PDB file of C-alpha atoms in Angstrom:
ATOM      1  CA  UNK A   1     -65.486   6.760 -19.292  1.00 63.00           C
ATOM      2  CA  UNK A   2     -61.890   6.085 -18.275  1.00 71.00           C
ATOM      3  CA  UNK A   3     -60.783   5.418 -21.845  1.00 70.00           C
ATOM      4  CA  UNK A   4     -62.771   8.390 -23.102  1.00 75.00           C
ATOM      5  CA  UNK A   5     -60.802  10.677 -20.794  1.00 77.00           C
ATOM      6  CA  UNK A   6     -57.400   9.264 -21.770  1.00 86.00           C
ATOM      7  CA  UNK A   7     -58.112   9.054 -25.508  1.00 90.00           C
ATOM      8  CA  UNK A   8     -57.652  12.741 -26.454  1.00 91.00           C
ATOM      9  CA  UNK A   9     -54.229  12.927 -24.802  1.00 92.00           C
ATOM     10  CA  UNK A  10     -53.008   9.633 -26.264  1.00 94.00           C
ATOM     11  CA  UNK A  11     -54.211  10.682 -29.723  1.00 94.00           C
ATOM     12  CA  UNK A  12     -52.128  13.889 -29.487  1.00 94.00           C
ATOM     13  CA  UNK A  13     -48.985  11.825 -28.879  1.00 94.00           C
ATOM     14  CA  UNK A  14     -49.633   9.536 -31.853  1.00 94.00           C
ATOM     15  CA  UNK A  15     -51.575   6.583 -30.456  1.00 95.00           C
ATOM     16  CA  UNK A  16     -54.498   5.000 -32.314  1.00 93.00           C
ATOM     17  CA  UNK A  17     -57.344   3.601 -30.260  1.00 94.00           C
ATOM     18  CA  UNK A  18     -59.016   0.204 -30.410  1.00 92.00           C
ATOM     19  CA  UNK A  19     -61.404  -0.180 -27.457  1.00 91.00           C
ATOM     20  CA  UNK A  20     -59.416   0.256 -24.244  1.00 92.00           C
ATOM     21  CA  UNK A  21     -56.087  -0.244 -26.048  1.00 95.00           C
ATOM     22  CA  UNK A  22     -53.901   2.251 -27.913  1.00 95.00           C
ATOM     23  CA  UNK A  23     -51.080   1.447 -30.379  1.00 96.00           C
ATOM     24  CA  UNK A  24     -48.275   3.620 -31.732  1.00 95.00           C
ATOM     25  CA  UNK A  25     -45.734   2.475 -34.316  1.00 93.00           C
ATOM     26  CA  UNK A  26     -42.295   4.049 -34.174  1.00 88.00           C
ATOM     27  CA  UNK A  27     -38.694   3.112 -35.016  1.00 82.00           C
ATOM     28  CA  UNK A  28     -39.424  -0.546 -35.756  1.00 85.00           C
ATOM     29  CA  UNK A  29     -41.550  -1.232 -32.677  1.00 89.00           C
ATOM     30  CA  UNK A  30     -45.210  -1.093 -31.694  1.00 92.00           C
ATOM     31  CA  UNK A  31     -45.938   0.583 -28.364  1.00 94.00           C
ATOM     32  CA  UNK A  32     -49.134  -0.414 -26.575  1.00 96.00           C
ATOM     33  CA  UNK A  33     -51.018   1.202 -23.692  1.00 96.00           C
ATOM     34  CA  UNK A  34     -54.140  -0.449 -22.331  1.00 96.00           C
ATOM     35  CA  UNK A  35     -56.612   0.135 -19.524  1.00 95.00           C
ATOM     36  CA  UNK A  36     -57.367  -2.960 -17.467  1.00 94.00           C
ATOM     37  CA  UNK A  37     -60.391  -2.894 -15.196  1.00 93.00           C
ATOM     38  CA  UNK A  38     -60.503  -5.097 -12.131  1.00 93.00           C
ATOM     39  CA  UNK A  39     -62.610  -8.251 -12.357  1.00 94.00           C
ATOM     40  CA  UNK A  40     -63.928  -7.401  -8.885  1.00 93.00           C
ATOM     41  CA  UNK A  41     -65.380  -3.981  -9.727  1.00 93.00           C
ATOM     42  CA  UNK A  42     -68.741  -3.142  -8.158  1.00 93.00           C
ATOM     43  CA  UNK A  43     -71.124  -0.199  -8.349  1.00 90.00           C
ATOM     44  CA  UNK A  44     -69.665   1.082  -5.076  1.00 93.00           C
ATOM     45  CA  UNK A  45     -65.951   0.501  -5.503  1.00 94.00           C
ATOM     46  CA  UNK A  46     -63.951   0.009  -8.693  1.00 96.00           C
ATOM     47  CA  UNK A  47     -60.385   0.225  -9.881  1.00 96.00           C
ATOM     48  CA  UNK A  48     -58.259   0.063 -13.017  1.00 96.00           C
ATOM     49  CA  UNK A  49     -54.604  -0.077 -13.938  1.00 96.00           C
ATOM     50  CA  UNK A  50     -52.546   0.787 -16.999  1.00 96.00           C
ATOM     51  CA  UNK A  51     -50.601  -1.906 -18.867  1.00 96.00           C
ATOM     52  CA  UNK A  52     -47.723  -1.033 -21.180  1.00 95.00           C
ATOM     53  CA  UNK A  53     -46.140  -3.163 -23.887  1.00 93.00           C
ATOM     54  CA  UNK A  54     -43.515  -2.889 -26.604  1.00 92.00           C
ATOM     55  CA  UNK A  55     -42.872  -5.393 -29.367  1.00 89.00           C
ATOM     56  CA  UNK A  56     -41.097  -5.518 -32.737  1.00 88.00           C
ATOM     57  CA  UNK A  57     -43.221  -4.104 -35.570  1.00 87.00           C
ATOM     58  CA  UNK A  58     -43.536  -7.122 -37.847  1.00 85.00           C
ATOM     59  CA  UNK A  59     -47.256  -7.122 -38.635  1.00 85.00           C
ATOM     60  CA  UNK A  60     -49.181  -5.253 -41.350  1.00 83.00           C
ATOM     61  CA  UNK A  61     -49.621  -1.537 -40.656  1.00 80.00           C
ATOM     62  CA  UNK A  62     -53.355  -1.722 -39.922  1.00 82.00           C
ATOM     63  CA  UNK A  63     -52.975  -4.553 -37.380  1.00 86.00           C
ATOM     64  CA  UNK A  64     -53.769  -3.631 -33.796  1.00 91.00           C
ATOM     65  CA  UNK A  65     -51.969  -5.384 -30.972  1.00 89.00           C
ATOM     66  CA  UNK A  66     -53.110  -6.104 -27.445  1.00 92.00           C
ATOM     67  CA  UNK A  67     -50.686  -5.544 -24.587  1.00 91.00           C
ATOM     68  CA  UNK A  68     -50.502  -9.266 -23.835  1.00 89.00           C
ATOM     69  CA  UNK A  69     -49.117  -9.859 -27.361  1.00 90.00           C
ATOM     70  CA  UNK A  70     -46.037  -7.732 -26.650  1.00 89.00           C
ATOM     71  CA  UNK A  71     -42.587  -9.121 -25.891  1.00 85.00           C
ATOM     72  CA  UNK A  72     -41.813  -6.486 -23.260  1.00 86.00           C
ATOM     73  CA  UNK A  73     -44.697  -5.845 -20.844  1.00 89.00           C
ATOM     74  CA  UNK A  74     -45.211  -4.143 -17.520  1.00 91.00           C
ATOM     75  CA  UNK A  75     -47.759  -2.339 -15.426  1.00 93.00           C
ATOM     76  CA  UNK A  76     -47.587   1.363 -14.749  1.00 94.00           C
ATOM     77  CA  UNK A  77     -46.910   0.764 -11.044  1.00 93.00           C
ATOM     78  CA  UNK A  78     -43.488  -0.658 -11.867  1.00 91.00           C
ATOM     79  CA  UNK A  79     -42.538   2.605 -13.574  1.00 92.00           C
ATOM     80  CA  UNK A  80     -43.584   4.634 -10.518  1.00 92.00           C
ATOM     81  CA  UNK A  81     -41.252   5.268  -7.571  1.00 90.00           C
ATOM     82  CA  UNK A  82     -42.812   2.430  -5.510  1.00 89.00           C
ATOM     83  CA  UNK A  83     -41.980  -0.153  -8.213  1.00 89.00           C
ATOM     84  CA  UNK A  84     -45.045  -2.237  -7.348  1.00 90.00           C
ATOM     85  CA  UNK A  85     -48.473  -2.915  -8.793  1.00 91.00           C
ATOM     86  CA  UNK A  86     -50.714   0.167  -8.715  1.00 95.00           C
ATOM     87  CA  UNK A  87     -54.468   0.432  -9.240  1.00 97.00           C
ATOM     88  CA  UNK A  88     -56.502   3.644  -9.548  1.00 96.00           C
ATOM     89  CA  UNK A  89     -59.538   3.434  -7.278  1.00 96.00           C
ATOM     90  CA  UNK A  90     -62.828   5.222  -7.874  1.00 95.00           C
ATOM     91  CA  UNK A  91     -66.529   5.098  -7.077  1.00 95.00           C
ATOM     92  CA  UNK A  92     -68.421   4.655 -10.374  1.00 93.00           C
ATOM     93  CA  UNK A  93     -71.474   6.650  -9.252  1.00 93.00           C
ATOM     94  CA  UNK A  94     -69.357   9.581  -8.073  1.00 94.00           C
ATOM     95  CA  UNK A  95     -68.216  11.651 -11.091  1.00 92.00           C
ATOM     96  CA  UNK A  96     -65.667  13.556  -8.981  1.00 94.00           C
ATOM     97  CA  UNK A  97     -64.105  10.268  -7.857  1.00 94.00           C
ATOM     98  CA  UNK A  98     -63.882   9.050 -11.460  1.00 93.00           C
ATOM     99  CA  UNK A  99     -62.331  12.355 -12.586  1.00 92.00           C
ATOM    100  CA  UNK A 100     -59.708  12.176  -9.807  1.00 95.00           C
ATOM    101  CA  UNK A 101     -58.727   8.598 -10.704  1.00 95.00           C
ATOM    102  CA  UNK A 102     -58.496   9.388 -14.410  1.00 93.00           C
ATOM    103  CA  UNK A 103     -56.530  12.597 -13.739  1.00 93.00           C
ATOM    104  CA  UNK A 104     -54.064  10.631 -11.592  1.00 95.00           C
ATOM    105  CA  UNK A 105     -53.726   7.954 -14.283  1.00 95.00           C
ATOM    106  CA  UNK A 106     -53.190  10.518 -17.033  1.00 95.00           C
ATOM    107  CA  UNK A 107     -50.565  12.325 -14.944  1.00 95.00           C
ATOM    108  CA  UNK A 108     -48.796   8.996 -14.383  1.00 96.00           C
ATOM    109  CA  UNK A 109     -48.955   8.160 -18.101  1.00 96.00           C
ATOM    110  CA  UNK A 110     -47.332  11.519 -18.862  1.00 95.00           C
ATOM    111  CA  UNK A 111     -44.769  11.273 -16.041  1.00 96.00           C
ATOM    112  CA  UNK A 112     -43.780   7.607 -16.294  1.00 96.00           C
ATOM    113  CA  UNK A 113     -45.132   5.815 -19.362  1.00 96.00           C
ATOM    114  CA  UNK A 114     -44.236   8.378 -22.016  1.00 95.00           C
ATOM    115  CA  UNK A 115     -40.596   8.735 -20.870  1.00 94.00           C
ATOM    116  CA  UNK A 116     -40.337   4.924 -20.766  1.00 92.00           C
ATOM    117  CA  UNK A 117     -41.737   4.649 -24.295  1.00 92.00           C
ATOM    118  CA  UNK A 118     -39.462   7.472 -25.495  1.00 89.00           C
ATOM    119  CA  UNK A 119     -36.427   5.204 -25.162  1.00 79.00           C
ATOM    120  CA  UNK A 120     -34.722   4.126 -28.323  1.00 68.00           C
ATOM    121  CA  UNK A 121     -35.817   0.579 -29.245  1.00 63.00           C
ATOM    122  CA  UNK A 122     -32.381  -0.703 -28.208  1.00 62.00           C
ATOM    123  CA  UNK A 123     -32.831   0.648 -24.671  1.00 62.00           C
ATOM    124  CA  UNK A 124     -35.704  -1.722 -23.912  1.00 61.00           C
ATOM    125  CA  UNK A 125     -34.994  -5.172 -22.509  1.00 58.00           C
ATOM    126  CA  UNK A 126     -32.168  -7.106 -24.222  1.00 50.00           C
ATOM    127  CA  UNK A 127     -34.619  -9.798 -25.367  1.00 46.00           C
ATOM    128  CA  UNK A 128     -36.718  -7.184 -27.139  1.00 47.00           C
ATOM    129  CA  UNK A 129     -33.598  -5.698 -28.716  1.00 44.00           C
ATOM    130  CA  UNK A 130     -32.504  -9.113 -30.001  1.00 45.00           C
ATOM    131  CA  UNK A 131     -35.979  -9.897 -31.301  1.00 43.00           C
ATOM    132  CA  UNK A 132     -36.314  -6.467 -32.915  1.00 42.00           C
ATOM    133  CA  UNK A 133     -33.016  -6.582 -34.723  1.00 44.00           C
ATOM    134  CA  UNK A 134     -33.401 -10.208 -35.826  1.00 44.00           C
ATOM    135  CA  UNK A 135     -36.987  -9.742 -36.971  1.00 44.00           C
ATOM    136  CA  UNK A 136     -36.387  -6.448 -38.741  1.00 46.00           C
ATOM    137  CA  UNK A 137     -33.569  -8.094 -40.689  1.00 47.00           C
ATOM    138  CA  UNK A 138     -35.951 -10.719 -42.019  1.00 48.00           C
ATOM    139  CA  UNK A 139     -39.240  -8.820 -42.287  1.00 50.00           C
ATOM    140  CA  UNK A 140     -38.741  -7.829 -45.933  1.00 55.00           C
ATOM    141  CA  UNK A 141     -37.918 -11.394 -46.941  1.00 60.00           C
ATOM    142  CA  UNK A 142     -40.977 -12.763 -45.124  1.00 56.00           C
ATOM    143  CA  UNK A 143     -43.229 -10.133 -46.705  1.00 62.00           C
ATOM    144  CA  UNK A 144     -41.927 -11.041 -50.165  1.00 66.00           C
ATOM    145  CA  UNK A 145     -42.398 -14.752 -49.424  1.00 66.00           C
ATOM    146  CA  UNK A 146     -45.943 -14.108 -48.168  1.00 63.00           C
ATOM    147  CA  UNK A 147     -46.751 -12.104 -51.305  1.00 68.00           C
ATOM    148  CA  UNK A 148     -45.444 -14.936 -53.481  1.00 74.00           C
ATOM    149  CA  UNK A 149     -47.540 -17.495 -51.568  1.00 64.00           C
ATOM    150  CA  UNK A 150     -50.658 -15.351 -52.011  1.00 72.00           C
ATOM    151  CA  UNK A 151     -50.041 -15.167 -55.769  1.00 74.00           C
ATOM    152  CA  UNK A 152     -49.628 -18.935 -55.970  1.00 75.00           C
ATOM    153  CA  UNK A 153     -52.866 -19.483 -54.060  1.00 72.00           C
ATOM    154  CA  UNK A 154     -54.733 -17.129 -56.429  1.00 75.00           C
ATOM    155  CA  UNK A 155     -53.445 -19.088 -59.440  1.00 76.00           C
ATOM    156  CA  UNK A 156     -54.413 -22.482 -58.024  1.00 73.00           C
ATOM    157  CA  UNK A 157     -55.400 -24.851 -59.590  1.00 73.00           C
ATOM    158  CA  UNK A 158     -52.768 -24.501 -62.253  1.00 64.00           C
ATOM    159  CA  UNK A 159     -53.897 -24.844 -65.855  1.00 64.00           C
ATOM    160  CA  UNK A 160     -51.607 -26.811 -68.072  1.00 64.00           C
ATOM    161  CA  UNK A 161     -50.866 -25.475 -71.532  1.00 66.00           C
ATOM    162  CA  UNK A 162     -50.103 -28.871 -73.017  1.00 62.00           C
ATOM    163  CA  UNK A 163     -52.948 -30.970 -74.407  1.00 58.00           C
ATOM    164  CA  UNK A 164     -52.497 -33.822 -71.915  1.00 55.00           C
TER     165      UNK A 164
END
């Protein structure tokens, strides 16, 4: 239900959904937002957090990335004023409790995550900037090399034209 409530908003700002993870490609990077549920959730007390990731866009366009595959990663709590881990608590059998938690999470995504993701790629961590610029420089060459390798594999085994 949590993802179902966040999905319409994230779709309006350009994210594509894959389970509890959303990806958006922009300016040479992939931005990732994911919902992480606690391993200790029960029927009486549950919680979730929002993970955010950014990584250079070097994979095929239809590839979906998980947050843990990103070079720059953080949890939503570190974007909030407290700068510490933050979990949204709710009671699964209480629809009002679920709605409150999801509303708080959505408000935080709008207030903290979207401004963070609105940075230019170069404003993210220096390691991401270095990786982005280095990888983007070589992406075309690697794609051409990969295409050549695929052609070679399709032609294998080679047929000789001589009568030997």
